[in-house]
PDB file of C-alpha atoms in Angstrom:
ATOM      1  CA  UNK X   1      -8.758   5.968  -8.293  1.00 80.00           C
ATOM      2  CA  UNK X   2      -6.878   3.704 -10.471  1.00 83.00           C
ATOM      3  CA  UNK X   3      -9.385   4.549 -13.606  1.00 83.00           C
ATOM      4  CA  UNK X   4      -6.462   7.882 -13.343  1.00 86.00           C
ATOM      5  CA  UNK X   5      -3.641   6.784 -12.025  1.00 92.00           C
ATOM      6  CA  UNK X   6      -1.875   4.547  -8.935  1.00 94.00           C
ATOM      7  CA  UNK X   7      -0.431   5.630  -5.519  1.00 93.00           C
ATOM      8  CA  UNK X   8       3.082   7.037  -7.915  1.00 91.00           C
ATOM      9  CA  UNK X   9       0.615   8.817 -10.420  1.00 92.00           C
ATOM     10  CA  UNK X  10      -1.313  10.344  -7.322  1.00 92.00           C
ATOM     11  CA  UNK X  11       1.562  11.396  -4.998  1.00 92.00           C
ATOM     12  CA  UNK X  12       3.188  13.834  -8.368  1.00 92.00           C
ATOM     13  CA  UNK X  13       0.397  14.943  -8.823  1.00 92.00           C
ATOM     14  CA  UNK X  14      -0.297  16.439  -5.135  1.00 92.00           C
ATOM     15  CA  UNK X  15       2.999  18.047  -5.512  1.00 93.00           C
ATOM     16  CA  UNK X  16       2.500  20.091  -8.607  1.00 93.00           C
ATOM     17  CA  UNK X  17      -0.707  21.195  -7.052  1.00 93.00           C
ATOM     18  CA  UNK X  18       1.266  21.625  -3.740  1.00 94.00           C
ATOM     19  CA  UNK X  19       4.337  24.013  -5.532  1.00 94.00           C
ATOM     20  CA  UNK X  20       1.415  25.749  -7.778  1.00 93.00           C
ATOM     21  CA  UNK X  21      -0.648  26.920  -4.542  1.00 94.00           C
ATOM     22  CA  UNK X  22       1.990  27.484  -2.642  1.00 95.00           C
ATOM     23  CA  UNK X  23       3.616  29.506  -5.639  1.00 94.00           C
ATOM     24  CA  UNK X  24       0.302  31.381  -5.195  1.00 93.00           C
ATOM     25  CA  UNK X  25       0.820  31.881  -2.059  1.00 94.00           C
ATOM     26  CA  UNK X  26       4.108  33.251  -1.972  1.00 94.00           C
ATOM     27  CA  UNK X  27       4.711  35.907  -5.091  1.00 92.00           C
ATOM     28  CA  UNK X  28       8.483  36.060  -4.375  1.00 92.00           C
ATOM     29  CA  UNK X  29       8.390  31.623  -4.891  1.00 92.00           C
ATOM     30  CA  UNK X  30       6.987  32.568  -8.541  1.00 91.00           C
ATOM     31  CA  UNK X  31       8.923  35.803  -9.117  1.00 91.00           C
ATOM     32  CA  UNK X  32      11.711  32.921  -8.795  1.00 91.00           C
ATOM     33  CA  UNK X  33      10.463  29.885 -10.222  1.00 90.00           C
ATOM     34  CA  UNK X  34       7.982  31.124 -13.094  1.00 88.00           C
ATOM     35  CA  UNK X  35       4.699  29.363 -13.141  1.00 86.00           C
ATOM     36  CA  UNK X  36       6.017  25.942 -15.352  1.00 86.00           C
ATOM     37  CA  UNK X  37       5.962  22.392 -14.100  1.00 87.00           C
ATOM     38  CA  UNK X  38       8.201  21.498 -12.362  1.00 85.00           C
ATOM     39  CA  UNK X  39      11.416  19.521 -13.967  1.00 80.00           C
ATOM     40  CA  UNK X  40      10.874  16.229 -11.972  1.00 80.00           C
ATOM     41  CA  UNK X  41       7.003  16.185 -13.829  1.00 85.00           C
ATOM     42  CA  UNK X  42       6.128  13.947 -16.049  1.00 85.00           C
ATOM     43  CA  UNK X  43       3.654  13.762 -17.894  1.00 86.00           C
ATOM     44  CA  UNK X  44       4.469  10.605 -20.351  1.00 91.00           C
ATOM     45  CA  UNK X  45       1.083   8.403 -20.662  1.00 90.00           C
ATOM     46  CA  UNK X  46       2.382   5.093 -21.948  1.00 93.00           C
ATOM     47  CA  UNK X  47       1.065   1.668 -21.721  1.00 91.00           C
ATOM     48  CA  UNK X  48       3.877   0.541 -19.418  1.00 94.00           C
ATOM     49  CA  UNK X  49       1.104  -2.976 -19.218  1.00 91.00           C
ATOM     50  CA  UNK X  50       1.810  -3.507 -22.788  1.00 89.00           C
ATOM     51  CA  UNK X  51       5.205  -1.867 -24.213  1.00 92.00           C
ATOM     52  CA  UNK X  52       6.297  -4.576 -20.846  1.00 92.00           C
ATOM     53  CA  UNK X  53       4.506  -7.562 -21.741  1.00 89.00           C
ATOM     54  CA  UNK X  54       5.088 -10.912 -22.412  1.00 84.00           C
ATOM     55  CA  UNK X  55       3.860 -13.880 -22.660  1.00 76.00           C
ATOM     56  CA  UNK X  56       2.609 -15.764 -20.007  1.00 66.00           C
ATOM     57  CA  UNK X  57       0.038 -18.584 -19.263  1.00 57.00           C
ATOM     58  CA  UNK X  58       0.189 -18.230 -15.745  1.00 62.00           C
ATOM     59  CA  UNK X  59      -2.173 -17.554 -13.620  1.00 60.00           C
ATOM     60  CA  UNK X  60      -1.548 -13.820 -11.963  1.00 56.00           C
ATOM     61  CA  UNK X  61      -3.401 -13.684  -8.071  1.00 58.00           C
ATOM     62  CA  UNK X  62      -4.309 -16.051  -5.409  1.00 62.00           C
ATOM     63  CA  UNK X  63      -8.065 -17.029  -4.768  1.00 67.00           C
ATOM     64  CA  UNK X  64      -7.535 -18.660  -1.731  1.00 80.00           C
ATOM     65  CA  UNK X  65      -9.978 -16.789   1.134  1.00 91.00           C
ATOM     66  CA  UNK X  66      -7.537 -15.520   3.900  1.00 95.00           C
ATOM     67  CA  UNK X  67      -8.474 -14.717   8.001  1.00 97.00           C
ATOM     68  CA  UNK X  68     -10.736 -11.435   7.890  1.00 95.00           C
ATOM     69  CA  UNK X  69     -11.308  -8.237  10.796  1.00 97.00           C
ATOM     70  CA  UNK X  70     -14.626  -8.317  11.920  1.00 96.00           C
ATOM     71  CA  UNK X  71     -15.991  -6.698  14.354  1.00 96.00           C
ATOM     72  CA  UNK X  72     -18.778  -4.343  15.043  1.00 97.00           C
ATOM     73  CA  UNK X  73     -18.774  -1.456  12.365  1.00 96.00           C
ATOM     74  CA  UNK X  74     -18.383   2.455  13.149  1.00 96.00           C
ATOM     75  CA  UNK X  75     -21.946   5.124  12.444  1.00 93.00           C
ATOM     76  CA  UNK X  76     -22.573   5.023   8.362  1.00 90.00           C
ATOM     77  CA  UNK X  77     -19.857   6.914   6.311  1.00 89.00           C
ATOM     78  CA  UNK X  78     -17.676   7.077   9.964  1.00 94.00           C
ATOM     79  CA  UNK X  79     -13.945   6.374   9.131  1.00 97.00           C
ATOM     80  CA  UNK X  80     -11.297   6.121  11.405  1.00 98.00           C
ATOM     81  CA  UNK X  81      -8.026   7.047  11.043  1.00 98.00           C
ATOM     82  CA  UNK X  82      -4.724   6.528  13.370  1.00 98.00           C
ATOM     83  CA  UNK X  83      -1.477   8.123  12.104  1.00 98.00           C
ATOM     84  CA  UNK X  84       1.723   6.969  13.804  1.00 98.00           C
ATOM     85  CA  UNK X  85       4.772   9.148  13.525  1.00 98.00           C
ATOM     86  CA  UNK X  86       8.264   7.890  13.966  1.00 98.00           C
ATOM     87  CA  UNK X  87      12.016   8.988  13.175  1.00 98.00           C
ATOM     88  CA  UNK X  88      13.244   6.681  10.707  1.00 98.00           C
ATOM     89  CA  UNK X  89      17.075   6.675  12.035  1.00 98.00           C
ATOM     90  CA  UNK X  90      14.857   4.881  14.874  1.00 98.00           C
ATOM     91  CA  UNK X  91      13.090   3.000  13.044  1.00 98.00           C
ATOM     92  CA  UNK X  92      15.809   2.029  10.598  1.00 98.00           C
ATOM     93  CA  UNK X  93      17.768   1.064  13.723  1.00 98.00           C
ATOM     94  CA  UNK X  94      14.592  -1.917  14.474  1.00 98.00           C
ATOM     95  CA  UNK X  95      15.205  -2.606  11.134  1.00 98.00           C
ATOM     96  CA  UNK X  96      18.543  -3.560  11.686  1.00 98.00           C
ATOM     97  CA  UNK X  97      18.240  -6.155  14.386  1.00 97.00           C
ATOM     98  CA  UNK X  98      15.702  -9.098  11.749  1.00 98.00           C
ATOM     99  CA  UNK X  99      17.650  -7.959   9.061  1.00 98.00           C
ATOM    100  CA  UNK X 100      14.670  -6.622   6.930  1.00 98.00           C
ATOM    101  CA  UNK X 101      14.048  -4.045   5.321  1.00 98.00           C
ATOM    102  CA  UNK X 102      11.569  -0.720   6.308  1.00 98.00           C
ATOM    103  CA  UNK X 103       8.733  -2.272   4.066  1.00 98.00           C
ATOM    104  CA  UNK X 104       8.979  -5.537   5.682  1.00 98.00           C
ATOM    105  CA  UNK X 105       9.258  -4.734   9.124  1.00 98.00           C
ATOM    106  CA  UNK X 106       5.905  -3.303   8.883  1.00 98.00           C
ATOM    107  CA  UNK X 107       4.160  -5.434   6.996  1.00 98.00           C
ATOM    108  CA  UNK X 108       5.102  -7.903   9.367  1.00 98.00           C
ATOM    109  CA  UNK X 109       4.149  -6.518  12.476  1.00 98.00           C
ATOM    110  CA  UNK X 110       0.676  -4.809  10.786  1.00 98.00           C
ATOM    111  CA  UNK X 111       0.336  -8.812  10.501  1.00 98.00           C
ATOM    112  CA  UNK X 112       1.701  -9.730  14.014  1.00 98.00           C
ATOM    113  CA  UNK X 113      -0.805  -6.883  15.806  1.00 98.00           C
ATOM    114  CA  UNK X 114      -3.332  -8.888  14.118  1.00 98.00           C
ATOM    115  CA  UNK X 115      -2.563 -11.793  14.824  1.00 98.00           C
ATOM    116  CA  UNK X 116      -2.244 -11.288  18.208  1.00 97.00           C
ATOM    117  CA  UNK X 117      -5.129  -9.068  18.748  1.00 98.00           C
ATOM    118  CA  UNK X 118      -7.980 -11.170  16.361  1.00 97.00           C
ATOM    119  CA  UNK X 119      -6.411 -14.169  16.654  1.00 97.00           C
ATOM    120  CA  UNK X 120      -4.588 -14.108  20.565  1.00 96.00           C
ATOM    121  CA  UNK X 121      -1.883 -16.037  19.130  1.00 96.00           C
ATOM    122  CA  UNK X 122      -3.364 -19.305  17.980  1.00 96.00           C
ATOM    123  CA  UNK X 123      -3.403 -21.234  15.495  1.00 96.00           C
ATOM    124  CA  UNK X 124      -5.490 -20.444  12.479  1.00 97.00           C
ATOM    125  CA  UNK X 125      -7.519 -22.257   9.608  1.00 96.00           C
ATOM    126  CA  UNK X 126      -6.697 -19.389   6.802  1.00 96.00           C
ATOM    127  CA  UNK X 127      -3.668 -17.419   6.878  1.00 97.00           C
ATOM    128  CA  UNK X 128      -3.404 -13.927   7.331  1.00 98.00           C
ATOM    129  CA  UNK X 129      -2.062 -11.587   4.104  1.00 97.00           C
ATOM    130  CA  UNK X 130      -1.658  -8.434   3.411  1.00 97.00           C
ATOM    131  CA  UNK X 131      -1.405  -6.806  -0.413  1.00 95.00           C
ATOM    132  CA  UNK X 132       1.078  -4.957  -1.130  1.00 97.00           C
ATOM    133  CA  UNK X 133       1.334  -3.186  -4.184  1.00 96.00           C
ATOM    134  CA  UNK X 134       3.797  -2.504  -6.261  1.00 97.00           C
ATOM    135  CA  UNK X 135       5.655   0.410  -7.965  1.00 96.00           C
ATOM    136  CA  UNK X 136       6.582  -1.406 -11.048  1.00 96.00           C
ATOM    137  CA  UNK X 137       8.881   1.298 -12.893  1.00 95.00           C
ATOM    138  CA  UNK X 138      11.949   0.866 -11.106  1.00 95.00           C
ATOM    139  CA  UNK X 139      11.947  -3.009 -11.976  1.00 95.00           C
ATOM    140  CA  UNK X 140      11.159  -1.521 -15.988  1.00 95.00           C
ATOM    141  CA  UNK X 141      12.646   1.823 -16.286  1.00 94.00           C
ATOM    142  CA  UNK X 142       9.334   3.440 -16.426  1.00 95.00           C
ATOM    143  CA  UNK X 143       8.115   7.541 -16.665  1.00 92.00           C
ATOM    144  CA  UNK X 144       4.829   6.465 -16.823  1.00 94.00           C
ATOM    145  CA  UNK X 145       1.444   8.565 -14.524  1.00 93.00           C
ATOM    146  CA  UNK X 146      -1.441   6.109 -15.592  1.00 94.00           C
ATOM    147  CA  UNK X 147      -0.856   3.432 -13.628  1.00 94.00           C
ATOM    148  CA  UNK X 148       2.282   0.719 -13.681  1.00 95.00           C
ATOM    149  CA  UNK X 149       1.698  -1.808 -10.482  1.00 95.00           C
ATOM    150  CA  UNK X 150       0.708  -4.671  -9.105  1.00 94.00           C
ATOM    151  CA  UNK X 151      -0.328  -6.129  -6.224  1.00 93.00           C
ATOM    152  CA  UNK X 152       1.859  -9.123  -3.973  1.00 95.00           C
ATOM    153  CA  UNK X 153       0.474 -10.704  -0.879  1.00 94.00           C
ATOM    154  CA  UNK X 154       2.655 -10.333   2.597  1.00 97.00           C
ATOM    155  CA  UNK X 155       1.887 -13.784   4.281  1.00 96.00           C
ATOM    156  CA  UNK X 156       1.422 -15.269   6.589  1.00 97.00           C
ATOM    157  CA  UNK X 157      -0.179 -18.443   8.568  1.00 97.00           C
ATOM    158  CA  UNK X 158       0.206 -19.188  11.729  1.00 97.00           C
ATOM    159  CA  UNK X 159      -0.019 -23.375  11.934  1.00 95.00           C
ATOM    160  CA  UNK X 160      -0.016 -23.239  15.528  1.00 94.00           C
ATOM    161  CA  UNK X 161       0.612 -21.214  19.223  1.00 93.00           C
ATOM    162  CA  UNK X 162       2.978 -18.687  19.899  1.00 89.00           C
ATOM    163  CA  UNK X 163       4.868 -17.781  17.192  1.00 96.00           C
ATOM    164  CA  UNK X 164       7.042 -15.149  17.990  1.00 96.00           C
ATOM    165  CA  UNK X 165       7.833 -11.864  16.216  1.00 98.00           C
ATOM    166  CA  UNK X 166      11.006 -12.760  15.097  1.00 97.00           C
ATOM    167  CA  UNK X 167       9.777 -16.131  13.335  1.00 98.00           C
ATOM    168  CA  UNK X 168       6.929 -13.410  12.182  1.00 98.00           C
ATOM    169  CA  UNK X 169       9.316 -11.037  10.929  1.00 98.00           C
ATOM    170  CA  UNK X 170      11.397 -13.427   8.675  1.00 98.00           C
ATOM    171  CA  UNK X 171       7.752 -15.802   7.305  1.00 98.00           C
ATOM    172  CA  UNK X 172       6.356 -12.330   5.916  1.00 98.00           C
ATOM    173  CA  UNK X 173       9.827 -11.345   4.649  1.00 98.00           C
ATOM    174  CA  UNK X 174      10.660 -14.051   2.709  1.00 98.00           C
ATOM    175  CA  UNK X 175       7.228 -14.193   1.415  1.00 97.00           C
ATOM    176  CA  UNK X 176       7.659 -10.872   0.231  1.00 97.00           C
ATOM    177  CA  UNK X 177      11.531 -11.445  -0.989  1.00 97.00           C
ATOM    178  CA  UNK X 178       9.566 -14.551  -3.080  1.00 95.00           C
ATOM    179  CA  UNK X 179       7.866 -12.783  -4.867  1.00 95.00           C
ATOM    180  CA  UNK X 180       9.185  -9.347  -6.261  1.00 95.00           C
ATOM    181  CA  UNK X 181      11.730 -10.284  -8.713  1.00 93.00           C
ATOM    182  CA  UNK X 182      11.840  -8.588 -11.963  1.00 92.00           C
ATOM    183  CA  UNK X 183      10.764 -12.034 -13.215  1.00 91.00           C
ATOM    184  CA  UNK X 184       7.953 -12.897 -11.105  1.00 91.00           C
ATOM    185  CA  UNK X 185       5.953  -9.010 -11.384  1.00 92.00           C
ATOM    186  CA  UNK X 186       6.636  -9.629 -15.328  1.00 91.00           C
ATOM    187  CA  UNK X 187       4.415 -12.830 -15.067  1.00 89.00           C
ATOM    188  CA  UNK X 188       1.975 -11.340 -12.669  1.00 88.00           C
ATOM    189  CA  UNK X 189       1.110  -8.079 -15.275  1.00 88.00           C
ATOM    190  CA  UNK X 190       1.533 -10.462 -18.063  1.00 86.00           C
ATOM    191  CA  UNK X 191      -1.681 -12.705 -17.145  1.00 75.00           C
ATOM    192  CA  UNK X 192      -3.504  -9.282 -17.104  1.00 73.00           C
ATOM    193  CA  UNK X 193      -2.709  -7.903 -20.013  1.00 79.00           C
ATOM    194  CA  UNK X 194      -3.023 -11.889 -22.345  1.00 72.00           C
ATOM    195  CA  UNK X 195      -6.496 -11.525 -20.576  1.00 63.00           C
ATOM    196  CA  UNK X 196      -6.811  -8.018 -22.696  1.00 66.00           C
ATOM    197  CA  UNK X 197      -5.187  -9.312 -25.902  1.00 62.00           C
ATOM    198  CA  UNK X 198      -7.756 -12.164 -25.890  1.00 62.00           C
ATOM    199  CA  UNK X 199      -9.190 -12.237 -29.198  1.00 61.00           C
ATOM    200  CA  UNK X 200     -12.094 -14.023 -27.976  1.00 63.00           C
ATOM    201  CA  UNK X 201     -12.687 -12.094 -24.374  1.00 62.00           C
ATOM    202  CA  UNK X 202     -13.032  -9.239 -25.890  1.00 67.00           C
ATOM    203  CA  UNK X 203     -15.581 -10.808 -28.194  1.00 68.00           C
ATOM    204  CA  UNK X 204     -17.844 -11.552 -25.483  1.00 71.00           C
ATOM    205  CA  UNK X 205     -20.624  -9.048 -24.507  1.00 80.00           C
ATOM    206  CA  UNK X 206     -20.223  -6.158 -22.000  1.00 74.00           C
ATOM    207  CA  UNK X 207     -23.093  -7.016 -19.699  1.00 72.00           C
ATOM    208  CA  UNK X 208     -21.325 -11.016 -19.334  1.00 76.00           C
ATOM    209  CA  UNK X 209     -18.202  -8.966 -18.970  1.00 66.00           C
ATOM    210  CA  UNK X 210     -19.834  -7.036 -15.902  1.00 76.00           C
ATOM    211  CA  UNK X 211     -21.063 -10.412 -14.242  1.00 75.00           C
ATOM    212  CA  UNK X 212     -16.932 -12.133 -14.138  1.00 68.00           C
ATOM    213  CA  UNK X 213     -15.324  -8.535 -13.244  1.00 71.00           C
ATOM    214  CA  UNK X 214     -17.910  -8.895  -9.945  1.00 77.00           C
ATOM    215  CA  UNK X 215     -17.046 -12.332  -9.766  1.00 72.00           C
ATOM    216  CA  UNK X 216     -13.615 -12.888  -9.220  1.00 68.00           C
ATOM    217  CA  UNK X 217     -13.492  -9.213  -7.153  1.00 67.00           C
ATOM    218  CA  UNK X 218     -15.318 -10.791  -4.598  1.00 69.00           C
ATOM    219  CA  UNK X 219     -13.286 -13.652  -4.939  1.00 69.00           C
ATOM    220  CA  UNK X 220      -9.916 -11.809  -4.987  1.00 71.00           C
ATOM    221  CA  UNK X 221     -10.783  -9.506  -2.918  1.00 71.00           C
ATOM    222  CA  UNK X 222     -11.178 -12.169   0.179  1.00 81.00           C
ATOM    223  CA  UNK X 223      -7.688 -13.510  -0.417  1.00 89.00           C
ATOM    224  CA  UNK X 224      -6.044 -11.135   1.744  1.00 93.00           C
ATOM    225  CA  UNK X 225      -7.215  -9.983   5.469  1.00 97.00           C
ATOM    226  CA  UNK X 226      -5.819  -6.505   4.822  1.00 97.00           C
ATOM    227  CA  UNK X 227      -4.155  -3.613   2.337  1.00 97.00           C
ATOM    228  CA  UNK X 228      -0.451  -2.056   3.494  1.00 98.00           C
ATOM    229  CA  UNK X 229       0.980   0.312   0.337  1.00 97.00           C
ATOM    230  CA  UNK X 230       4.237   1.647   0.829  1.00 97.00           C
ATOM    231  CA  UNK X 231       3.990   5.640  -1.248  1.00 95.00           C
ATOM    232  CA  UNK X 232       8.047   5.940  -0.816  1.00 94.00           C
ATOM    233  CA  UNK X 233       9.737   8.841   0.378  1.00 96.00           C
ATOM    234  CA  UNK X 234       8.349  11.562  -0.921  1.00 95.00           C
ATOM    235  CA  UNK X 235      10.866  14.369  -2.335  1.00 93.00           C
ATOM    236  CA  UNK X 236      10.836  18.059  -2.376  1.00 94.00           C
ATOM    237  CA  UNK X 237      12.355  20.822  -4.193  1.00 93.00           C
ATOM    238  CA  UNK X 238      14.550  22.638  -1.939  1.00 94.00           C
ATOM    239  CA  UNK X 239      12.670  25.666  -2.679  1.00 94.00           C
ATOM    240  CA  UNK X 240       9.025  24.535  -1.121  1.00 95.00           C
ATOM    241  CA  UNK X 241      11.075  22.754   1.709  1.00 95.00           C
ATOM    242  CA  UNK X 242      10.419  25.227   4.171  1.00 94.00           C
ATOM    243  CA  UNK X 243       6.506  25.102   4.064  1.00 95.00           C
ATOM    244  CA  UNK X 244       5.809  21.814   3.563  1.00 95.00           C
ATOM    245  CA  UNK X 245       5.710  20.671   7.111  1.00 94.00           C
ATOM    246  CA  UNK X 246       4.498  16.659   5.869  1.00 94.00           C
ATOM    247  CA  UNK X 247       2.879  14.261   3.790  1.00 94.00           C
ATOM    248  CA  UNK X 248       0.473  10.868   4.257  1.00 93.00           C
ATOM    249  CA  UNK X 249      -2.073   9.155   3.367  1.00 93.00           C
ATOM    250  CA  UNK X 250      -4.453   6.660   3.878  1.00 94.00           C
ATOM    251  CA  UNK X 251      -6.151   4.078   2.201  1.00 95.00           C
ATOM    252  CA  UNK X 252     -10.185   3.468   2.449  1.00 93.00           C
ATOM    253  CA  UNK X 253     -12.309   0.737   2.458  1.00 92.00           C
ATOM    254  CA  UNK X 254     -12.660  -2.571   0.160  1.00 90.00           C
ATOM    255  CA  UNK X 255     -15.037  -5.785   0.452  1.00 87.00           C
ATOM    256  CA  UNK X 256     -13.822  -7.986   2.856  1.00 89.00           C
ATOM    257  CA  UNK X 257     -10.718  -5.949   4.398  1.00 95.00           C
ATOM    258  CA  UNK X 258     -11.948  -3.653   7.173  1.00 96.00           C
ATOM    259  CA  UNK X 259      -8.805  -2.428   8.454  1.00 98.00           C
ATOM    260  CA  UNK X 260      -5.650  -1.364   6.166  1.00 98.00           C
ATOM    261  CA  UNK X 261      -2.311   0.772   6.802  1.00 98.00           C
ATOM    262  CA  UNK X 262      -0.405   3.633   4.489  1.00 98.00           C
ATOM    263  CA  UNK X 263       3.511   3.986   5.310  1.00 98.00           C
ATOM    264  CA  UNK X 264       4.887   6.952   3.832  1.00 97.00           C
ATOM    265  CA  UNK X 265       7.830   9.059   4.417  1.00 97.00           C
ATOM    266  CA  UNK X 266       9.017  13.094   4.108  1.00 97.00           C
ATOM    267  CA  UNK X 267      12.671  14.017   5.029  1.00 96.00           C
ATOM    268  CA  UNK X 268      13.691  12.062   9.096  1.00 96.00           C
ATOM    269  CA  UNK X 269       9.612  11.444   9.542  1.00 98.00           C
ATOM    270  CA  UNK X 270       7.781   8.296   8.793  1.00 98.00           C
ATOM    271  CA  UNK X 271       3.820   7.602   9.543  1.00 98.00           C
ATOM    272  CA  UNK X 272       1.758   4.417   9.201  1.00 98.00           C
ATOM    273  CA  UNK X 273      -1.817   5.833   8.650  1.00 98.00           C
ATOM    274  CA  UNK X 274      -4.082   2.755  10.017  1.00 98.00           C
ATOM    275  CA  UNK X 275      -7.592   3.272   8.876  1.00 98.00           C
ATOM    276  CA  UNK X 276     -10.549   1.610   9.782  1.00 98.00           C
ATOM    277  CA  UNK X 277     -14.141   1.368   9.981  1.00 97.00           C
ATOM    278  CA  UNK X 278     -14.562  -0.494  13.266  1.00 97.00           C
ATOM    279  CA  UNK X 279     -14.761   0.721  16.591  1.00 97.00           C
ATOM    280  CA  UNK X 280     -12.040  -1.764  18.211  1.00 97.00           C
ATOM    281  CA  UNK X 281      -8.836  -0.346  18.349  1.00 97.00           C
ATOM    282  CA  UNK X 282      -6.282  -3.682  19.924  1.00 98.00           C
ATOM    283  CA  UNK X 283      -4.985  -4.136  16.129  1.00 98.00           C
ATOM    284  CA  UNK X 284      -3.860  -0.725  16.277  1.00 98.00           C
ATOM    285  CA  UNK X 285      -3.049  -0.323  19.704  1.00 97.00           C
ATOM    286  CA  UNK X 286      -1.101  -3.609  19.450  1.00 98.00           C
ATOM    287  CA  UNK X 287       0.660  -2.462  15.604  1.00 98.00           C
ATOM    288  CA  UNK X 288       1.846   0.923  17.660  1.00 98.00           C
ATOM    289  CA  UNK X 289       3.955  -1.285  21.203  1.00 98.00           C
ATOM    290  CA  UNK X 290       5.150  -3.853  18.855  1.00 98.00           C
ATOM    291  CA  UNK X 291       7.063  -0.755  18.116  1.00 98.00           C
ATOM    292  CA  UNK X 292       7.767   0.867  20.500  1.00 98.00           C
ATOM    293  CA  UNK X 293       9.097  -2.802  22.236  1.00 98.00           C
ATOM    294  CA  UNK X 294      11.793  -2.557  19.277  1.00 98.00           C
ATOM    295  CA  UNK X 295      12.563   0.810  21.185  1.00 98.00           C
ATOM    296  CA  UNK X 296      10.659   2.400  18.353  1.00 98.00           C
ATOM    297  CA  UNK X 297       9.112   5.712  19.832  1.00 98.00           C
ATOM    298  CA  UNK X 298       5.385   6.792  18.432  1.00 98.00           C
ATOM    299  CA  UNK X 299       3.783   9.707  18.461  1.00 98.00           C
ATOM    300  CA  UNK X 300       0.072   9.123  17.774  1.00 97.00           C
ATOM    301  CA  UNK X 301      -2.821  11.347  15.807  1.00 97.00           C
ATOM    302  CA  UNK X 302      -6.553  10.505  14.968  1.00 97.00           C
ATOM    303  CA  UNK X 303      -8.879  11.515  13.086  1.00 96.00           C
ATOM    304  CA  UNK X 304     -11.689  12.620  16.678  1.00 94.00           C
ATOM    305  CA  UNK X 305     -13.344   9.806  15.622  1.00 94.00           C
ATOM    306  CA  UNK X 306     -12.701   7.065  18.176  1.00 92.00           C
ATOM    307  CA  UNK X 307     -12.951  10.177  20.988  1.00 85.00           C
ATOM    308  CA  UNK X 308     -17.078  10.356  20.142  1.00 71.00           C
TER     309      UNK X 308
END
């Protein structure tokens, strides 16, 4: 919940909470480690957006409408969850064949499955686009636990029939690489901060701002087909490792996006979690089938919604 923090801040809190639970459950840990916060846990509350702000006049985010995944919905308040567990080493071997990173490969495979299962490999007037959050802390040497991220979009526009997967991987990788540079990331959040600092906008009555924000959200939400967020590799202190089997994460639904993906890894296992409010699971099947075709063994677990 971004009023509190972003994904990195959330993981830091979850990890510290887990440590505390384990110390309470295992007195020997408490005797050895005490009750203090882990030395890796930051309580920094710096506004890193403002600290790193440089004036920019470029518009931050695109609003052109993207292809939407639609279909019969699950029952009200139901959310289908499907975890795919895979060995990191096998995943790296597949990525090396295409000369792309794990993040680029998995985002491309997800867009590929939408292209194959929803468009049957046919052209589309609208692009298939994934919203990809980027943690800014490594780029600006920040340790803040407040929000510090921006969104980039991995875009694949099928303008012809019959793209093969290797083409899509390269298109998606190029799209992401063209945006993930310090200069562009700086421009993205500078646009947001400039609106916050604008004295004229600050003087606008709140009810008008609320109307404008809803309009902006509505348009920007439909500029992406889906969201794929990568929490990254989660590290824990050696003393706690034997008590922790693994981590997984999932995203809730939002306007215009009925299916989303979350990536996180722990030790030698990566988990790709697909959350969806749609009854059809063809996109999920297509995604994990694509991985299997590249030699990646995947163990699948669901929350049981699709078995009912």
